[in-house]
CSV table of C-alpha atoms and ligand atoms in Angstrom, one decimal:
chain,number,residue,atom,x,y,z
A,1,MET,CA,5.3,5.6,25.2
A,2,ARG,CA,4.5,6.8,21.9
A,3,SER,CA,6.3,6.0,18.7
A,4,THR,CA,6.6,7.1,15.1
A,5,VAL,CA,6.3,5.2,12.1
A,6,GLY,CA,6.8,5.4,8.3
A,7,ILE,CA,4.5,3.9,5.8
A,8,ILE,CA,5.2,4.4,2.1
A,9,LEU,CA,2.5,3.5,0.0
A,10,GLY,CA,1.7,2.9,-3.9
A,11,THR,CA,-1.1,3.1,-5.4
A,12,GLY,CA,-4.3,3.7,-3.6
A,13,ALA,CA,-2.7,5.9,-1.1
A,14,GLU,CA,-5.4,8.6,-1.0
A,15,SER,CA,-8.0,6.2,0.5
A,16,THR,CA,-5.7,5.8,3.3
A,17,VAL,CA,-4.8,9.5,3.9
A,18,ALA,CA,-8.6,9.8,4.1
A,19,ARG,CA,-9.1,7.1,6.4
A,20,LEU,CA,-6.5,8.3,9.1
A,21,GLY,CA,-7.6,11.9,8.5
A,22,ALA,CA,-4.1,12.6,7.7
A,23,THR,CA,-2.9,16.0,7.1
A,24,GLY,CA,-0.2,16.9,4.4
A,25,HIS,CA,3.1,18.7,5.6
A,26,GLN,CA,6.5,19.8,3.7
A,27,VAL,CA,9.7,18.4,5.0
A,28,GLY,CA,12.9,20.1,3.8
A,29,THR,CA,15.6,17.4,3.1
A,30,PRO,CA,19.3,18.2,1.0
A,31,TYR,CA,17.5,16.5,-1.9
A,32,GLY,CA,14.5,18.6,-2.4
A,33,ASP,CA,11.0,18.8,-0.2
A,34,ALA,CA,9.2,15.7,0.6
A,35,THR,CA,5.3,15.6,1.2
A,36,VAL,CA,4.6,13.5,4.2
A,37,TYR,CA,1.1,13.0,5.6
A,38,ARG,CA,0.8,12.9,9.6
A,39,ALA,CA,-1.9,11.3,11.6
A,40,SER,CA,-2.1,9.7,14.7
A,41,ILE,CA,-3.4,5.7,15.6
A,42,GLY,CA,-3.0,4.4,19.3
A,43,ASN,CA,0.3,5.5,20.7
A,44,ALA,CA,1.8,6.0,17.1
A,45,ASP,CA,2.3,8.9,15.4
A,46,ILE,CA,2.0,7.7,11.3
A,47,VAL,CA,4.0,9.7,8.8
A,48,LEU,CA,2.7,8.5,5.8
A,49,VAL,CA,4.2,9.0,2.3
A,50,PRO,CA,2.5,8.6,-1.2
A,51,ARG,CA,5.5,7.7,-3.3
A,52,HIS,CA,3.6,8.2,-6.6
A,53,GLY,CA,2.0,11.5,-5.0
A,54,LEU,CA,-1.8,11.7,-4.3
A,55,ASN,CA,-2.7,11.6,-8.0
A,56,HIS,CA,0.0,8.8,-9.0
A,57,SER,CA,2.3,11.4,-11.2
A,58,ARG,CA,5.7,10.2,-10.9
A,59,LEU,CA,6.9,7.0,-12.1
A,60,PRO,CA,9.1,4.4,-10.1
A,61,HIS,CA,12.4,5.5,-11.8
A,62,ARG,CA,11.7,9.0,-11.4
A,63,LEU,CA,10.7,9.3,-7.9
A,64,ASN,CA,12.9,11.2,-5.3
A,65,TYR,CA,13.6,8.2,-2.7
A,66,ARG,CA,16.5,10.0,-1.0
A,67,SER,CA,14.2,12.7,-0.3
A,68,VAL,CA,11.4,10.4,1.4
A,69,ILE,CA,13.9,8.3,3.2
A,70,TRP,CA,15.9,11.2,4.7
A,71,ALA,CA,12.4,13.0,5.5
A,72,LEU,CA,11.0,10.0,7.2
A,73,ARG,CA,14.2,10.1,9.3
A,74,ALA,CA,14.0,13.6,10.2
A,75,THR,CA,10.5,13.3,11.5
A,76,GLY,CA,11.7,10.4,13.7
A,77,ALA,CA,10.1,7.6,12.0
A,78,HIS,CA,13.0,4.9,12.5
A,79,ARG,CA,10.3,2.1,11.3
A,80,VAL,CA,9.1,2.4,8.1
A,81,PHE,CA,6.3,-0.1,6.5
A,82,ALA,CA,5.8,-0.3,2.8
A,83,SER,CA,3.4,-1.5,0.5
A,84,ASN,CA,4.6,-2.4,-2.7
A,85,ALA,CA,2.4,-3.4,-5.8
A,86,CYS,CA,4.3,-6.0,-8.0
A,87,GLY,CA,4.1,-9.0,-10.3
A,88,SER,CA,4.4,-12.8,-9.6
A,89,LEU,CA,7.0,-14.8,-10.7
A,90,ARG,CA,4.9,-18.2,-9.6
A,91,HIS,CA,1.6,-19.5,-11.0
A,92,GLU,CA,0.3,-20.1,-7.5
A,93,TRP,CA,0.7,-16.5,-6.3
A,94,ALA,CA,-2.2,-15.0,-8.3
A,95,PRO,CA,-3.1,-11.2,-8.4
A,96,GLY,CA,-4.4,-10.5,-4.8
A,97,THR,CA,-1.9,-12.3,-3.0
A,98,LEU,CA,0.3,-10.7,-0.3
A,99,ALA,CA,3.6,-11.3,0.7
A,100,ALA,CA,6.1,-10.2,4.0
A,101,PRO,CA,9.4,-10.6,1.6
A,102,HIS,CA,12.7,-11.9,3.4
A,103,ASP,CA,15.4,-11.3,0.9
A,104,LEU,CA,15.6,-9.0,-2.6
A,105,ILE,CA,17.7,-9.0,-5.4
A,106,ASP,CA,19.0,-5.2,-7.3
A,107,LEU,CA,18.8,-5.0,-10.4
A,108,THR,CA,18.2,-1.7,-11.0
A,109,ARG,CA,20.3,0.7,-13.1
A,110,THR,CA,19.8,4.2,-11.2
A,111,LEU,CA,22.3,4.6,-8.6
A,112,VAL,CA,20.5,5.2,-5.0
A,113,THR,CA,22.7,5.8,-2.4
A,114,PHE,CA,23.5,8.8,0.2
A,115,TRP,CA,27.2,7.5,-0.3
A,116,ASP,CA,27.8,9.4,-3.5
A,117,ASP,CA,30.4,12.2,-2.9
A,118,GLU,CA,34.1,11.5,-4.5
A,119,GLN,CA,35.5,11.8,-1.3
A,120,VAL,CA,33.6,9.5,1.4
A,121,GLY,CA,34.7,10.3,5.2
A,122,ASP,CA,33.0,7.2,6.6
A,123,VAL,CA,33.8,4.2,4.4
A,124,ALA,CA,32.6,1.8,7.1
A,125,HIS,CA,29.2,3.0,7.4
A,126,ALA,CA,29.1,3.3,3.5
A,127,HIS,CA,29.8,-0.7,3.1
A,128,ASN,CA,26.9,-1.5,5.5
A,129,ASP,CA,25.8,-5.3,5.8
A,130,PHE,CA,22.5,-6.0,3.4
A,131,THR,CA,22.6,-9.9,4.3
A,132,LYS,CA,19.4,-9.2,5.5
A,133,PRO,CA,17.4,-6.2,3.3
A,134,TYR,CA,14.2,-6.4,5.8
A,135,CYS,CA,13.9,-5.6,9.4
A,136,ALA,CA,13.3,-9.2,10.8
A,137,ALA,CA,11.2,-7.7,14.0
A,138,MET,CA,8.8,-5.8,11.8
A,139,ARG,CA,8.4,-8.8,9.5
A,140,ALA,CA,7.7,-11.0,12.5
A,141,ALA,CA,5.1,-8.1,13.3
A,142,LEU,CA,3.3,-8.2,9.8
A,143,ILE,CA,3.0,-11.8,10.0
A,144,HIS,CA,1.6,-12.2,13.3
A,145,ALA,CA,-1.0,-9.1,12.5
A,146,ALA,CA,-2.1,-10.9,9.6
A,147,ASP,CA,-2.9,-13.6,11.7
A,148,ALA,CA,-4.5,-11.5,13.7
A,149,THR,CA,-6.8,-9.5,11.1
A,150,GLY,CA,-7.4,-13.2,9.3
A,151,ALA,CA,-5.3,-12.2,6.1
A,152,THR,CA,-3.4,-14.4,4.2
A,153,LEU,CA,0.1,-13.2,4.3
A,154,HIS,CA,3.0,-15.5,2.9
A,155,PRO,CA,5.6,-15.2,5.3
A,156,ALA,CA,8.5,-15.2,3.0
A,157,GLY,CA,9.6,-14.6,-0.5
A,158,VAL,CA,12.7,-12.9,-2.8
A,159,TYR,CA,11.7,-9.6,-4.3
A,160,LEU,CA,13.5,-8.7,-7.4
A,161,CYS,CA,13.6,-4.7,-8.1
A,162,VAL,CA,14.2,-3.6,-12.0
A,163,ASP,CA,13.9,0.1,-13.0
A,164,GLY,CA,10.7,-0.1,-14.8
A,165,PRO,CA,8.9,1.8,-15.7
A,166,ARG,CA,7.9,-1.2,-18.9
A,167,PHE,CA,6.9,-4.6,-17.6
A,168,GLU,CA,9.2,-7.5,-18.0
A,169,THR,CA,9.3,-9.7,-21.2
A,170,ALA,CA,8.6,-13.6,-20.9
A,171,ALA,CA,12.3,-14.5,-21.2
A,172,GLU,CA,12.8,-12.4,-17.9
A,173,VAL,CA,10.4,-13.7,-16.1
A,174,ARG,CA,11.4,-17.2,-17.1
A,175,LEU,CA,15.2,-16.2,-15.8
A,176,PHE,CA,14.0,-14.4,-12.9
A,177,ALA,CA,12.1,-17.4,-11.6
A,178,SER,CA,15.1,-19.6,-12.1
A,179,TRP,CA,16.8,-17.5,-10.1
A,180,GLY,CA,14.7,-18.0,-7.3
A,181,ALA,CA,12.7,-14.9,-7.4
A,182,ASP,CA,9.2,-15.0,-6.4
A,183,LEU,CA,8.2,-11.3,-7.2
A,184,ILE,CA,9.4,-8.6,-9.2
A,185,GLY,CA,8.7,-4.7,-8.8
A,186,MET,CA,10.1,-1.5,-9.3
A,187,THR,CA,10.2,0.2,-6.0
A,188,GLY,CA,11.3,-2.2,-3.4
A,189,ALA,CA,15.0,-2.2,-3.7
A,190,PRO,CA,16.0,1.8,-3.8
A,191,GLU,CA,13.8,2.2,-0.3
A,192,ALA,CA,15.4,-0.8,1.2
A,193,VAL,CA,18.8,0.2,0.5
A,194,LEU,CA,18.3,4.0,1.8
A,195,ALA,CA,16.6,2.9,4.5
A,196,ARG,CA,19.7,0.5,5.7
A,197,GLU,CA,22.1,3.2,4.8
A,198,ALA,CA,19.7,5.6,7.1
A,199,GLY,CA,19.9,3.0,9.8
A,200,LEU,CA,15.7,2.8,9.7
A,201,CYS,CA,14.1,-0.5,10.2
A,202,TYR,CA,12.2,-1.2,7.0
A,203,ALA,CA,9.7,-3.8,6.2
A,204,PRO,CA,7.2,-4.0,3.1
A,205,VAL,CA,4.1,-5.8,2.1
A,206,ALA,CA,4.3,-7.2,-1.4
A,207,VAL,CA,0.9,-6.8,-3.4
A,208,VAL,CA,0.6,-8.9,-6.5
A,209,GLY,CA,-1.2,-7.1,-9.4
A,210,ASN,CA,0.0,-9.3,-11.9
A,211,LEU,CA,1.3,-12.6,-12.8
A,212,GLY,CA,4.5,-11.9,-14.9
A,213,ALA,CA,4.5,-11.8,-18.4
A,214,GLY,CA,4.2,-14.9,-20.2
A,215,LEU,CA,2.3,-17.0,-17.1
A,216,GLY,CA,-1.1,-15.8,-18.1
A,217,GLY,CA,-3.3,-13.0,-17.5
A,218,SER,CA,-3.7,-9.1,-18.4
A,219,ILE,CA,-0.6,-7.0,-17.9
A,220,SER,CA,-1.6,-3.2,-18.1
A,221,HIS,CA,-1.3,-0.3,-15.2
A,222,THR,CA,-5.2,-0.4,-15.7
A,223,ALA,CA,-5.4,-4.0,-14.6
A,224,VAL,CA,-2.5,-4.1,-11.8
A,225,ALA,CA,-4.6,-1.2,-10.2
A,226,GLU,CA,-7.7,-2.9,-10.3
A,227,ALA,CA,-6.4,-6.0,-8.9
A,228,CYS,CA,-4.3,-4.2,-6.2
A,229,GLN,CA,-7.3,-2.1,-5.2
A,230,ALA,CA,-8.4,-4.7,-2.3
A,231,ALA,CA,-5.6,-6.5,-2.0
A,232,THR,CA,-3.7,-3.1,-0.6
A,233,ALA,CA,-6.3,-1.9,1.6
A,234,GLN,CA,-5.9,-5.3,3.2
A,235,ALA,CA,-2.3,-4.8,3.3
A,236,VAL,CA,-2.8,-1.3,4.9
A,237,GLY,CA,-4.9,-3.2,7.3
A,238,ILE,CA,-2.1,-5.3,8.3
A,239,ILE,CA,0.6,-2.6,8.5
A,240,LEU,CA,-1.8,-0.5,10.7
A,241,GLU,CA,-2.3,-3.6,12.9
A,242,ALA,CA,1.1,-4.5,13.0
A,243,ILE,CA,2.1,-1.1,14.5
A,244,GLY,CA,0.2,-1.6,17.6
A,245,ARG,CA,2.2,-4.5,18.1
A,246,ILE,CA,5.8,-3.5,17.5
A,247,ASP,CA,6.8,-1.7,20.7
A,248,ALA,CA,7.8,-4.7,22.5
A,249,GLN,CA,8.7,-6.6,19.6
A,250,LEU,CA,11.5,-4.2,18.1
A,251,CYS,CA,13.3,-3.7,21.6
A,252,THR,CA,16.2,-5.8,20.6
A,253,CYS,CA,16.0,-5.0,16.6
A,254,PRO,CA,19.4,-5.6,15.1
A,255,CYS,CA,18.7,-3.0,12.1
A,256,VAL,CA,19.9,0.0,13.8
A,257,VAL,CA,23.5,-0.7,15.4
A,258,PRO,CA,23.4,2.8,17.9
A,259,PRO,CA,24.7,5.2,17.7
A,260,GLU,CA,23.0,5.6,14.5
A,261,PRO,CA,24.8,6.3,11.3
A,262,PRO,CA,25.7,9.8,10.4
A,263,LEU,CA,24.3,10.5,6.6
A,264,PRO,CA,26.9,12.3,4.5
B,1,LIG,ZN1,14.9,-3.3,12.3
C-alpha cells in the first residue's frame, strides 16, 4: 500500500529536490499558493516543501506556514517530517549535531493558527492537546532509521522557538538553557502547532548549525549554512530511511484521532 509523506526542508533543500528528481507543482490554499515538489521512493509518494524557497529568499518570520501545512494536507501527506536548522544551548552539542526533539517551548510572538476567526464553531478542536507536540511513532522511526544508517541522532531534546530573524543574545541563551531547552530555532513551533491543528503527524530532525551566543564559535548565517550542509544531508538520509519504516509503525499513531478535525 502506498503512502504519501511530506518533508519540509530548510537550507540545502535544493540538493534533495535534485537528488529525488522531484517536480514542482502549485497547490492552491485559502492562504495563497504553495509550491511543492513531488517524487516517489519505494512505496511512498513524497511531497517536499523547501520552506524558504529554493533560493532561500524568505525569512522564518515571513514564511506562510498556513499555506504549507494546508497544502501538505491537501496532497494527502498526513505524515510530515522536517529538518530544522537551529542553535545549540549545550556546549556538548556542537555544530553538526542531530537530534529528534521530544518537546518544545514556543516563544514566537507571531500568532500562527488556523483558528483565528472571531467566531469559532468548533471550540473543542481549537483547544487541542499539545502535551506531546511531536509524533511519537515518527520519532521512533527516525531513531531506528538513524541506527540503520549509522548516523548519530540524539533521541530527545527540547526545542525552543523564537521569531528571529536575529540571533539570540548571550543572556537569552543562559536563560533558555536554565529552563531546560537544548536547541533554539525559528521555524519548528509554527510547523508543529499547525500540523497538530490540521491533524497531521509531524516530527523534525534538528540540525545544529551553531553554538548559542556566548557559548563560543561563529554566529552568522554563512557559518551556520556551512556547518549545516553535511549534517542536513545526513538528516535527509535519516528521514528517507524512516519513510521506508513508518507504515507498520504508525498504524496505532495517536496524533490523528479519526475523523480528522475539520479546518475552519
Ligand atoms: Zn502521529
